[in-house]
Coordinates of C-alpha atoms in Angstrom, one line a residue:
Chain P
M1 CA 8.7 25.2 -13.7
S2 CA 10.2 21.6 -14.3
Q3 CA 13.1 21.2 -11.7
Q4 CA 9.9 22.0 -9.0
Y5 CA 8.4 19.2 -10.6
P6 CA 9.2 17.0 -7.9
V7 CA 7.1 19.1 -5.3
L8 CA 3.9 19.9 -7.3
I9 CA 3.7 15.9 -7.0
V10 CA 2.7 16.0 -4.2
I11 CA 1.4 20.2 -3.3
V12 CA -0.8 19.8 -6.2
P13 CA -3.0 17.3 -4.8
L14 CA -3.0 18.2 -1.4
L15 CA -4.4 21.9 -2.2
S16 CA -6.7 20.6 -4.2
A17 CA -8.6 19.0 -1.2
F18 CA -9.0 21.9 0.6
A19 CA -10.1 23.3 -2.9
I20 CA -12.5 20.4 -3.1
S21 CA -14.0 20.7 0.5
I22 CA -14.8 23.9 -0.5
A23 CA -16.7 23.8 -3.6
G24 CA -18.6 20.6 -2.0
W25 CA -20.1 23.5 -0.5
V26 CA -20.8 25.5 -3.2
N27 CA -21.7 23.9 -6.1
K28 CA -20.9 20.0 -6.3
R29 CA -20.3 20.0 -10.2
L30 CA -16.6 21.5 -9.5
C31 CA -15.5 18.9 -7.2
F32 CA -15.0 16.4 -10.2
P33 CA -12.5 19.3 -12.5
I34 CA -11.2 19.8 -10.1
I35 CA -10.2 16.6 -9.1
V36 CA -9.5 15.5 -12.7
T37 CA -7.4 19.1 -12.8
A38 CA -5.4 18.2 -10.2
L39 CA -4.7 14.7 -10.5
G40 CA -3.9 15.6 -14.4
V41 CA -1.1 17.8 -13.1
A42 CA 0.1 15.3 -11.3
V43 CA 0.7 13.2 -14.2
Y44 CA 2.3 15.4 -16.2
A45 CA 5.3 16.4 -13.1
S46 CA 5.3 12.4 -12.6
V47 CA 6.5 12.0 -16.5
G48 CA 7.9 15.1 -16.8
L49 CA 9.7 13.5 -14.3
L50 CA 10.5 10.7 -15.3
L51 CA 12.1 11.9 -18.6
T52 CA 14.2 14.3 -16.5
V53 CA 15.6 11.3 -14.9
L54 CA 16.0 9.0 -17.8
E55 CA 18.4 12.7 -19.3
K56 CA 20.3 13.4 -16.9
G57 CA 19.8 10.9 -14.0
V58 CA 19.0 11.5 -10.3
V59 CA 17.0 14.8 -9.4
I60 CA 17.1 15.1 -5.5
Y61 CA 15.4 18.5 -4.3
H62 CA 15.8 20.0 -0.9
L63 CA 12.2 20.7 0.3
G64 CA 12.3 25.0 1.6
G65 CA 15.9 24.8 0.2
W66 CA 17.5 22.9 3.3
P67 CA 20.2 20.8 2.4
P68 CA 19.5 17.4 3.9
P69 CA 20.2 15.7 6.6
V70 CA 18.9 19.0 8.5
G71 CA 16.2 19.3 5.9
I72 CA 13.0 16.8 4.2
A73 CA 15.3 16.2 0.6
Y74 CA 13.2 14.8 -1.9
Y75 CA 15.0 12.1 -3.7
V76 CA 14.2 11.2 -7.8
D77 CA 15.3 8.1 -9.5
H78 CA 14.7 5.5 -11.6
L79 CA 13.5 3.4 -9.2
N80 CA 10.3 5.6 -7.9
G81 CA 10.4 7.7 -11.2
L82 CA 8.1 4.8 -12.5
V83 CA 6.6 4.2 -10.2
L84 CA 5.2 7.7 -9.4
V85 CA 4.3 7.8 -13.0
V86 CA 2.2 4.3 -12.5
V87 CA 0.6 5.6 -9.1
S88 CA -0.5 9.5 -10.5
L89 CA -2.1 7.5 -14.2
V90 CA -4.1 4.7 -11.7
A91 CA -5.3 7.2 -9.7
L92 CA -6.6 9.6 -12.7
L93 CA -8.3 6.9 -14.6
N94 CA -10.3 5.7 -11.8
V95 CA -11.3 8.6 -10.7
I96 CA -12.7 9.3 -14.3
A97 CA -14.0 5.4 -14.6
C98 CA -15.5 5.5 -11.0
K99 CA -17.2 9.1 -11.4
K100 CA -20.5 7.4 -12.6
S101 CA -21.3 5.1 -9.2
I102 CA -20.0 7.4 -6.8
E103 CA -22.3 9.7 -8.0
L104 CA -25.1 6.3 -7.6
E105 CA -23.5 5.3 -4.4
F106 CA -22.9 8.1 -2.3
P107 CA -25.0 11.3 -4.2
D108 CA -24.8 13.9 -0.7
K109 CA -21.1 12.3 -0.4
A110 CA -19.1 13.0 -3.2
A111 CA -17.4 15.8 -2.4
P112 CA -16.0 14.6 0.9
F113 CA -14.5 11.0 -0.6
Y114 CA -12.8 13.0 -3.0
T115 CA -11.9 14.9 -1.2
L116 CA -10.6 11.9 0.7
Y117 CA -9.5 10.3 -1.9
I118 CA -7.2 13.2 -3.4
L119 CA -5.5 12.8 -0.1
M120 CA -4.8 9.3 -0.3
V121 CA -3.3 10.0 -4.1
T122 CA -1.0 12.8 -2.1
G123 CA 0.2 10.5 0.6
L124 CA 1.1 7.2 -1.8
L125 CA 3.1 9.8 -4.0
G126 CA 4.6 11.6 -1.3
I127 CA 5.6 7.7 -0.1
V128 CA 7.2 7.2 -3.6
V129 CA 8.7 10.7 -4.1
T130 CA 9.8 10.9 -0.7
G131 CA 14.4 11.1 -0.1
D132 CA 13.4 10.8 3.2
A133 CA 12.7 8.0 7.0
F134 CA 10.4 9.9 9.0
N135 CA 8.8 11.6 6.2
L136 CA 7.5 8.7 5.1
Y137 CA 6.4 7.4 8.0
V138 CA 3.7 10.8 8.5
L139 CA 3.2 9.5 4.4
L140 CA 2.1 6.5 5.2
E141 CA -0.2 7.6 7.8
I142 CA -1.6 9.9 5.7
A143 CA -2.4 7.6 2.8
A144 CA -3.7 5.2 5.5
L145 CA -6.3 7.2 7.6
T146 CA -8.2 8.4 4.7
G147 CA -7.7 4.6 3.3
Y148 CA -9.8 3.5 6.0
G149 CA -12.7 6.7 5.5
L150 CA -12.8 5.0 2.1
L151 CA -13.6 1.3 3.4
A152 CA -15.4 2.7 5.4
M153 CA -17.6 3.5 3.0
G154 CA -19.0 0.3 2.1
E155 CA -21.1 -1.7 2.4
E156 CA -23.0 -3.1 5.5
R157 CA -19.7 -5.5 6.9
A158 CA -17.1 -2.3 6.2
P159 CA -16.6 -0.4 9.4
L160 CA -15.8 -4.4 11.2
S161 CA -12.9 -4.5 8.6
T162 CA -12.2 -1.3 8.5
L163 CA -11.2 -1.3 12.0
N164 CA -9.6 -5.2 11.7
Y165 CA -7.3 -3.3 9.0
L166 CA -6.6 0.3 11.4
Y167 CA -6.0 -1.9 14.4
M168 CA -3.5 -3.9 11.6
G169 CA -1.9 -1.6 9.5
T170 CA -1.8 1.0 12.8
I171 CA 1.0 -2.0 14.4
G172 CA 2.5 -1.8 10.3
A173 CA 3.2 2.2 10.4
C174 CA 3.8 1.7 14.2
F175 CA 7.3 -1.3 13.9
Y176 CA 8.1 1.1 11.0
L177 CA 8.7 3.9 13.0
L178 CA 10.8 2.0 15.6
G179 CA 12.6 1.1 12.9
V180 CA 13.9 4.4 12.0
G181 CA 14.1 4.7 15.5
Y182 CA 17.2 2.2 16.1
L183 CA 18.0 3.9 12.4
Y184 CA 18.8 7.3 14.3
I185 CA 19.7 5.9 17.0
V186 CA 23.1 4.7 15.5
T187 CA 23.2 6.9 12.3
G188 CA 21.6 10.2 14.2
S189 CA 20.4 10.5 10.7
L190 CA 17.1 10.4 8.9
N191 CA 17.6 11.2 5.1
M192 CA 18.0 7.6 3.3
V193 CA 20.8 8.5 1.4
D194 CA 22.9 9.8 4.6
I195 CA 22.1 6.5 6.2
A196 CA 23.6 4.7 3.6
R197 CA 26.8 6.7 3.7
L198 CA 26.9 6.1 7.2
L199 CA 25.8 2.6 8.1
P200 CA 28.5 0.4 6.7
P201 CA 30.5 0.0 9.3
L202 CA 27.9 -0.3 11.8
Y203 CA 26.7 -3.4 9.9
Q204 CA 27.6 -5.9 12.7
S205 CA 25.2 -3.8 14.7
K206 CA 23.0 -5.5 16.7
A207 CA 20.6 -2.4 16.2
V208 CA 20.8 -1.8 12.7
L209 CA 19.9 -6.1 12.7
A210 CA 17.1 -5.2 15.0
A211 CA 15.8 -2.2 12.6
F212 CA 16.1 -4.0 9.6
I213 CA 14.1 -6.6 10.8
I214 CA 11.6 -4.3 12.7
C215 CA 11.3 -2.2 9.4
M216 CA 10.7 -5.5 6.9
V217 CA 8.0 -6.8 9.2
G218 CA 6.3 -3.2 9.7
V219 CA 5.9 -3.0 5.7
W220 CA 4.8 -6.5 5.7
L221 CA 2.1 -5.8 8.2
K222 CA 1.0 -3.1 5.8
M223 CA 1.0 -5.3 2.2
A224 CA -0.7 -8.0 3.4
F225 CA 2.4 -10.7 2.8
F226 CA 0.7 -14.1 3.8
P227 CA 1.1 -14.6 7.4
L228 CA 0.0 -11.0 8.2
H229 CA -2.6 -10.5 5.8
A230 CA -5.6 -11.8 7.2
W231 CA -7.1 -7.7 7.0
L232 CA -6.5 -7.4 3.3
P233 CA -9.7 -9.6 1.8
N234 CA -12.2 -8.3 4.1
A235 CA -11.1 -4.2 3.9
Y236 CA -11.2 -4.7 0.3
T237 CA -14.7 -6.4 -0.4
H238 CA -16.5 -4.1 1.4
A239 CA -15.6 -1.5 0.5
P240 CA -17.2 1.1 -2.2
S241 CA -16.2 -0.4 -5.8
A242 CA -14.5 3.3 -6.4
A243 CA -12.2 3.0 -3.9
S244 CA -11.1 -0.5 -3.7
S245 CA -10.3 -0.1 -7.5
L246 CA -7.5 3.3 -5.9
I247 CA -6.9 1.3 -3.3
A248 CA -6.5 -3.1 -4.0
P249 CA -3.9 -1.6 -7.2
L250 CA -1.8 1.2 -5.4
V251 CA -1.5 0.8 -1.5
T252 CA -0.1 -3.2 -1.7
K253 CA 2.3 -2.1 -4.7
V254 CA 3.9 1.5 -2.9
M255 CA 4.4 -0.9 -0.2
V256 CA 5.9 -3.7 -1.9
Y257 CA 8.1 -0.1 -3.5
V258 CA 9.0 1.3 0.1
M259 CA 10.6 -2.7 1.0
I260 CA 12.4 -2.4 -2.4
R261 CA 14.3 1.2 -2.0
L262 CA 14.7 0.1 1.6
I263 CA 16.7 -3.1 0.6
L264 CA 18.2 -1.2 -2.6
T265 CA 18.7 2.4 -0.6
V266 CA 19.0 2.6 3.0
F267 CA 20.5 -0.7 3.8
T268 CA 22.0 -1.9 0.5
P269 CA 21.6 -5.4 -0.4
E270 CA 25.2 -6.4 0.5
F271 CA 23.6 -6.3 4.1
A272 CA 19.8 -7.3 3.2
F273 CA 21.6 -10.5 1.2
A274 CA 25.2 -11.4 2.0
T275 CA 25.2 -9.9 5.9
L276 CA 22.3 -11.2 6.9
A277 CA 21.6 -14.5 5.2
L278 CA 17.5 -14.4 5.7
N279 CA 17.3 -14.8 1.2
N280 CA 16.2 -18.1 2.0
V281 CA 13.6 -18.1 4.5
V282 CA 11.6 -15.2 3.3
V283 CA 11.8 -16.4 -0.5
W284 CA 9.9 -19.6 1.4
L285 CA 7.3 -16.9 2.6
A286 CA 6.4 -15.8 -0.4
V287 CA 6.2 -19.6 -1.8
I288 CA 3.7 -20.1 0.8
A289 CA 2.2 -17.0 0.5
I290 CA 1.8 -17.5 -3.4
V291 CA 0.2 -21.0 -2.8
M292 CA -2.4 -20.1 0.3
G293 CA -3.2 -16.7 -1.6
A294 CA -4.5 -19.2 -5.0
I295 CA -5.9 -22.4 -3.0
L296 CA -7.6 -19.5 -1.1
A297 CA -8.9 -17.7 -4.3
L298 CA -10.3 -21.0 -5.4
A299 CA -12.9 -21.5 -2.3
E300 CA -13.9 -18.2 -2.7
R301 CA -17.3 -17.9 -4.9
N302 CA -17.4 -14.4 -4.7
L303 CA -15.9 -12.6 -7.9
K304 CA -14.5 -9.1 -5.8
K305 CA -13.4 -11.9 -2.3
M306 CA -11.4 -13.7 -4.9
L307 CA -9.4 -11.1 -6.9
T308 CA -8.6 -9.6 -3.4
F309 CA -6.9 -13.1 -2.7
I310 CA -5.2 -12.8 -5.7
I311 CA -3.5 -9.6 -4.5
V312 CA -2.1 -11.7 -1.5
A313 CA -0.5 -14.4 -3.8
E314 CA 0.9 -10.7 -5.9
V315 CA 2.3 -10.3 -3.0
G316 CA 4.3 -13.2 -2.6
Y317 CA 5.5 -12.8 -6.2
M318 CA 7.5 -9.7 -5.7
V319 CA 8.1 -10.4 -2.0
G320 CA 9.7 -13.2 -2.9
G321 CA 11.3 -12.1 -6.3
A322 CA 12.6 -8.6 -4.2
W323 CA 14.7 -11.3 -2.0
L324 CA 15.5 -13.1 -4.5
G325 CA 19.5 -11.1 -4.6
N326 CA 19.5 -11.8 -8.0
R327 CA 19.4 -8.9 -11.0
A328 CA 16.7 -11.1 -13.0
G329 CA 14.4 -11.3 -9.3
M330 CA 15.0 -7.5 -8.3
T331 CA 13.4 -6.8 -11.8
G332 CA 10.8 -9.2 -11.8
A333 CA 9.5 -7.9 -9.2
I334 CA 10.1 -4.3 -10.2
L335 CA 8.6 -4.7 -13.3
H336 CA 5.2 -6.5 -11.7
I337 CA 5.2 -3.8 -9.5
V338 CA 4.0 -2.0 -12.9
N339 CA 2.4 -5.2 -13.7
D340 CA 0.0 -6.4 -11.2
A341 CA -1.2 -2.3 -10.6
L342 CA -2.4 -1.9 -14.0
M343 CA -4.2 -5.3 -14.2
T344 CA -5.6 -5.3 -10.3
L345 CA -6.8 -1.5 -11.3
C346 CA -8.1 -3.3 -15.3
V347 CA -9.9 -6.2 -12.8
F348 CA -11.6 -3.8 -10.1
L349 CA -12.8 -1.4 -12.3
V350 CA -14.6 -4.6 -14.4
V351 CA -16.6 -5.5 -10.5
G352 CA -17.3 -1.5 -10.3
N353 CA -19.4 -1.6 -13.9
I354 CA -20.7 -5.2 -13.4
V355 CA -21.8 -3.1 -9.7
Y356 CA -23.1 -0.9 -11.7
K357 CA -25.2 -2.5 -13.6
V358 CA -26.4 -5.6 -11.7
K359 CA -25.8 -4.5 -8.1
G360 CA -23.8 -7.6 -6.7
Y361 CA -20.5 -9.6 -7.5
A362 CA -21.4 -13.4 -6.3
F363 CA -20.6 -15.8 -9.4
E364 CA -24.1 -16.7 -9.6
D365 CA -24.7 -12.6 -10.6
L366 CA -22.5 -12.3 -13.1
Q367 CA -24.7 -15.1 -15.4
G368 CA -25.0 -13.6 -18.7
L369 CA -22.4 -10.9 -18.7
F370 CA -20.5 -11.7 -22.0
R371 CA -24.0 -10.8 -23.9
K372 CA -25.4 -7.7 -21.9
M373 CA -21.8 -6.6 -20.9
P374 CA -19.1 -6.9 -24.1
F375 CA -17.1 -4.2 -24.0
T376 CA -16.4 -4.9 -20.2
M377 CA -16.1 -8.6 -19.9
G378 CA -13.3 -7.9 -23.0
A379 CA -11.4 -6.0 -21.0
F380 CA -12.0 -8.4 -18.0
V381 CA -10.4 -11.6 -20.2
V382 CA -7.4 -8.9 -21.1
G383 CA -7.2 -8.6 -17.6
A384 CA -7.2 -12.0 -16.3
M385 CA -4.6 -13.0 -19.0
S386 CA -2.1 -11.0 -17.7
I387 CA -3.1 -12.0 -14.8
I388 CA -2.7 -15.7 -15.6
G389 CA 0.6 -15.1 -17.6
V390 CA -0.4 -15.0 -21.4
P391 CA 2.0 -13.2 -23.7
P392 CA 2.0 -10.3 -25.2
T393 CA 0.4 -9.3 -21.8
C394 CA 2.1 -7.1 -19.7
G395 CA 1.8 -10.3 -16.9
F396 CA 3.4 -13.0 -18.6
F397 CA 7.2 -10.8 -18.5
S398 CA 7.1 -10.0 -14.9
K399 CA 6.6 -13.5 -14.6
W400 CA 9.5 -14.6 -17.3
Y401 CA 12.0 -12.4 -15.2
L402 CA 10.1 -14.0 -11.9
I403 CA 11.3 -17.4 -12.9
L404 CA 14.7 -16.3 -14.9
G405 CA 15.6 -15.2 -11.3
A406 CA 14.8 -17.9 -8.8
L407 CA 16.4 -20.3 -11.9
Q408 CA 19.6 -17.8 -11.4
A409 CA 18.6 -18.4 -7.3
G410 CA 18.3 -22.1 -7.8
H411 CA 15.2 -21.9 -6.0
Y412 CA 13.2 -24.1 -7.7
G413 CA 10.5 -23.4 -4.8
F414 CA 9.5 -20.6 -6.0
V415 CA 9.7 -21.6 -9.8
A416 CA 6.9 -24.1 -8.9
A417 CA 4.5 -22.5 -6.7
L418 CA 5.0 -19.1 -10.1
I419 CA 3.9 -22.4 -11.9
F420 CA 0.9 -23.2 -9.4
S421 CA -0.1 -20.3 -9.2
S422 CA -0.6 -19.6 -12.4
L423 CA -2.2 -22.9 -13.4
V424 CA -5.0 -22.3 -10.4
S425 CA -5.6 -18.4 -12.0
V426 CA -6.4 -20.3 -15.7
V427 CA -9.1 -22.0 -13.6
L428 CA -10.1 -19.5 -11.4
F429 CA -10.6 -17.2 -14.9
F430 CA -12.1 -19.7 -16.5
R431 CA -14.8 -20.7 -14.5
I432 CA -15.9 -17.7 -14.4
F433 CA -15.6 -16.8 -18.1
E434 CA -18.4 -19.9 -18.4
I435 CA -20.2 -18.6 -15.6
C436 CA -20.9 -15.5 -18.1
Y437 CA -21.2 -17.1 -21.5
Y438 CA -24.2 -18.8 -20.7
E439 CA -27.0 -17.0 -19.9
P440 CA -29.4 -17.2 -16.7
F441 CA -31.5 -20.6 -16.0
S442 CA -35.4 -19.9 -16.9
D443 CA -38.4 -22.3 -16.1
H444 CA -40.2 -22.4 -19.3
H445 CA -38.1 -24.7 -21.6
G446 CA -38.6 -25.1 -25.1
H447 CA -40.1 -21.8 -25.5
D448 CA -37.4 -18.9 -27.1
H449 CA -37.3 -16.0 -25.6
P450 CA -35.6 -12.5 -26.8
P451 CA -32.0 -13.2 -25.8
E452 CA -31.7 -9.9 -23.0
P453 CA -30.8 -6.9 -24.8
M454 CA -27.0 -5.6 -24.5
D455 CA -26.7 -3.5 -21.6
E456 CA -23.0 -2.1 -21.3
A457 CA -22.4 0.4 -18.4
P458 CA -21.9 4.7 -19.4
L459 CA -19.3 5.4 -21.1
L460 CA -17.3 7.1 -18.9
M461 CA -17.1 4.3 -17.3
V462 CA -16.0 1.7 -20.0
V463 CA -13.9 4.3 -22.0
P464 CA -11.2 4.5 -19.0
L465 CA -10.7 0.9 -19.0
L466 CA -10.4 0.0 -22.1
I467 CA -8.0 2.2 -22.2
V468 CA -6.6 0.3 -18.8
A469 CA -6.7 -2.8 -21.2
V470 CA -5.1 -1.8 -23.9
I471 CA -2.2 -0.6 -21.7
L472 CA -2.3 -4.0 -20.4
I473 CA -0.7 -4.8 -23.8
L474 CA 1.5 -1.5 -24.5
V475 CA 3.2 -2.8 -21.6
G476 CA 3.9 -6.1 -22.4
L477 CA 5.2 -5.5 -25.2
Y478 CA 7.2 -2.4 -24.7
T479 CA 8.7 -4.7 -21.8
G480 CA 12.2 -4.8 -23.8
D481 CA 12.4 -0.8 -23.5
I482 CA 10.8 -0.3 -19.9
V483 CA 13.5 -2.9 -18.3
N484 CA 16.4 -1.6 -20.6
H485 CA 16.2 2.1 -20.4
V486 CA 14.5 2.6 -16.3
I487 CA 14.5 -0.6 -14.3
K488 CA 18.1 -1.4 -15.1
F489 CA 18.9 1.9 -14.1
A490 CA 16.9 1.3 -10.9
I491 CA 18.7 -1.7 -9.2
P492 CA 22.4 -0.8 -7.9
E493 CA 26.1 -2.3 -10.3
G494 CA 26.6 -4.5 -6.7
L495 CA 23.5 -6.7 -7.4
V496 CA 24.2 -9.5 -10.0
Chain O
M1 CA 20.6 -12.3 38.8
S2 CA 23.3 -10.2 40.5
E3 CA 24.2 -9.7 36.4
L4 CA 20.1 -9.3 35.1
I5 CA 19.4 -6.1 37.1
P6 CA 22.1 -3.8 36.6
T7 CA 21.1 -3.9 32.4
I8 CA 18.4 -3.6 33.6
I9 CA 18.4 0.0 35.2
A10 CA 20.8 0.4 32.9
K11 CA 18.9 0.6 29.9
Y12 CA 15.2 1.1 32.3
N13 CA 13.8 3.3 29.1
Y14 CA 13.8 0.5 26.5
W15 CA 12.2 -1.6 29.0
I16 CA 9.7 0.3 30.1
Y17 CA 8.8 1.0 26.3
I18 CA 9.0 -2.8 24.7
T19 CA 6.0 -3.6 28.7
L20 CA 4.3 -0.6 27.2
M21 CA 4.1 -2.1 23.6
M22 CA 3.5 -6.1 24.7
I23 CA 0.5 -4.1 26.8
G24 CA -0.8 -2.8 24.3
L25 CA -0.7 -5.8 22.1
Y26 CA -1.5 -8.3 24.2
A27 CA -4.7 -5.6 24.4
M28 CA -5.2 -6.0 21.1
I29 CA -5.2 -9.9 20.3
A30 CA -7.0 -10.7 23.6
K31 CA -9.3 -8.1 24.5
N32 CA -13.4 -8.7 22.7
N33 CA -14.6 -5.0 23.6
L34 CA -13.3 -3.3 20.2
V35 CA -12.8 0.1 22.2
K36 CA -10.4 -1.7 24.8
K37 CA -9.0 -2.8 21.5
I38 CA -8.1 0.5 20.7
V39 CA -7.0 1.4 23.8
G40 CA -4.9 -1.4 23.2
M41 CA -3.7 0.2 20.3
N42 CA -3.5 3.5 21.6
I43 CA -0.7 2.3 24.4
F44 CA 1.2 0.6 22.1
Q45 CA 1.5 3.6 19.9
T46 CA 2.6 6.0 22.9
A47 CA 4.7 3.4 23.8
I48 CA 6.7 4.1 20.9
I49 CA 6.5 7.7 21.5
L50 CA 8.0 7.4 24.6
F51 CA 11.1 5.3 23.2
Y52 CA 11.7 8.4 20.9
V53 CA 11.6 11.0 24.0
S54 CA 14.0 8.8 25.9
I55 CA 17.2 8.7 23.2
G56 CA 16.2 12.3 23.4
V57 CA 18.0 13.0 26.5
K58 CA 20.7 13.3 28.1
K59 CA 21.7 14.1 32.0
G60 CA 22.4 17.8 32.8
A61 CA 22.5 19.1 29.3
T62 CA 21.2 22.2 28.6
I63 CA 18.7 23.2 25.6
P64 CA 19.6 24.2 22.1
I65 CA 19.0 27.8 21.7
S66 CA 22.3 30.0 21.4
T67 CA 22.8 32.5 24.4
G68 CA 24.6 35.2 21.8
G69 CA 22.3 37.9 20.7
H70 CA 22.1 39.9 18.0
G71 CA 25.7 41.6 17.7
A72 CA 27.4 39.6 20.4
A73 CA 29.8 37.3 18.8
H74 CA 28.7 34.1 17.9
E75 CA 29.9 31.7 20.7
V76 CA 30.4 28.3 20.0
V77 CA 28.1 25.6 21.2
H78 CA 29.5 22.4 22.0
A79 CA 26.6 19.1 20.6
A80 CA 27.4 17.9 23.6
D81 CA 26.3 19.9 25.7
Y82 CA 23.0 20.0 24.4
L83 CA 20.1 17.4 24.0
N84 CA 19.0 17.2 20.9
P85 CA 15.5 18.5 20.1
L86 CA 14.9 16.5 17.0
P87 CA 13.1 13.3 18.3
H88 CA 10.8 15.6 20.3
V89 CA 9.5 17.3 17.9
L90 CA 9.7 14.0 15.8
M91 CA 6.8 13.2 18.4
L92 CA 5.0 15.9 17.8
T93 CA 4.0 14.6 14.1
A94 CA 3.5 10.8 15.5
I95 CA 1.5 12.2 19.2
V96 CA -1.0 13.8 15.7
V97 CA -1.2 10.6 13.6
G98 CA -2.3 9.2 17.1
V99 CA -4.8 11.6 17.6
A100 CA -5.9 11.2 14.9
T101 CA -6.2 7.6 14.3
L102 CA -7.8 7.6 17.5
G103 CA -10.3 9.4 16.0
V104 CA -10.9 7.4 13.3
A105 CA -11.1 4.5 15.0
L106 CA -13.4 5.7 17.4
A107 CA -16.1 6.9 14.1
L108 CA -16.0 3.2 12.9
A109 CA -16.3 1.6 16.4
L110 CA -19.6 3.9 16.9
R111 CA -20.8 3.2 13.4
I112 CA -20.4 -0.3 14.6
Y113 CA -22.5 0.4 17.7
S114 CA -25.3 2.1 15.4
R115 CA -25.8 -0.7 13.3
Y116 CA -25.4 -3.9 15.8
N117 CA -26.0 -2.2 19.3
T118 CA -22.5 -3.6 21.0
L119 CA -19.0 -3.4 21.3
E120 CA -18.2 -7.3 22.0
E121 CA -16.3 -8.9 18.4
D122 CA -18.2 -11.8 19.7
E123 CA -21.8 -11.1 19.5
I124 CA -21.4 -8.6 16.6
L125 CA -19.4 -12.0 14.2
A126 CA -22.8 -14.2 15.4
Q127 CA -25.3 -11.7 14.1
I128 CA -23.0 -11.2 11.2
R129 CA -23.4 -15.5 11.5
K130 CA -27.4 -15.9 11.5
K131 CA -27.9 -13.2 8.6

């Protein structure tokens, strides 16, 4: 059984998508148990897989028994073992937390929503688990197409924002495909490990250089790296809250994983950092991404849109950290994939709860929320602290590694950008705390009117949110173990 | 100039795919009508499909099927004689992906049309700003 974990992670959610769409015809109440079971199996299998990897090293699974390079291989090492656990866990917690809001927002469309949801998770898990460059493209498109469907189910402007995302997303995926094509011309292989084995004599070839740059641009488009970020804020803001709290934490992070996988495994750090000498340029781009993300977030008067600009800044952290070209920076980037997925989930679930109760997420709607929804806002404080980077929440530790890496690389611009963005986050979040503490302005002064009663979101929404908040602190406290037992082995020896 | 033309002719498939790609990209950036943008996106995808198909082609090559039937002695198949089917097979998947993307994009365009009664982007944006 445990040898089959890599394929179970993809197959179980994929088949349950069919089961859910059939169950939608028979009895709508069956959909939710099926999706929770399927995601539970995925979480179980990915945790089991991570433990196997920690114990025995890299797991390679040959689909259908065909050995690579002819067949498709699933390749799981410490890097994607960790990301798999994060992706499946975030998807599971989010679907439980969003059950009520899904029922509220689209009562007759719950079954199609769950079907798209689980297909999207299938795509994301597949991207992470696969060891085949073309297979990755197909799964990328599965995740993207279902994502468009989920995002477009939102409010009035959602279809237009989603269509803009669709243009950009398609260009991104096509660029990646083109890059893989160039790699195929020079190596004749699509298996990532096999390509890495064949590439070293070809490092001087212009085709390899073109492949690398085209792949990178494609992936940057998909992850909304600064100059290519224009699609993200609107698409995520107008989406239904259940969809944005799945897509916002996972899609950009999975794309960062793809970038790191391409750098570490396919092209190897020697090529990406030493032969190419592009580090400085990309890190400066990341600096601009962080600064612009922070400034644009500051300009927003709308909680959800503000958070989407924070995602743009966070992508800058991860890209910059990965491209610093040293071990500490890469550790910070990988750790930040985990942390950022969890803290983005936390704050977007809070937005979901607020929308469920208050029906809005503009700053004016937030007044008096600390009294009304104390548990939700408590979790929001933890998530905000983590994004700012206050110890012992996990956000502090990844920022620590990123700054350490930047100092080692002598890149003070990146250090300055990280500190600047942390300071801006302080302003952003304390402004919201302030608004949420004060009661709505009332017309009759002097009269004591009874304070608004507590009106918390349902238990099914609050409990998963509190679990996420606790996980944020736990991951922070156990950062040392994650780095020493998992991430240390995810980065090749050659990278110092 | 005398050197340029042979270079273009020797690798004409690459020039064609780049040209098509740029036409698609231009349409996506410059056109105002949403459907024209979608068509541009489709041209962009098709250009990459052409690129893959062209790299798998070889002049005078045969299909990669072993002619010796059951019982007959295994004959040697030289890799140089047949054309590589893999890029073409990959493109079957890419075509399916392209069709699915086109479908989703057109469905979104329909939703947009039913809401704003126009597909011109500037008119839609003007309507959004008015609210």
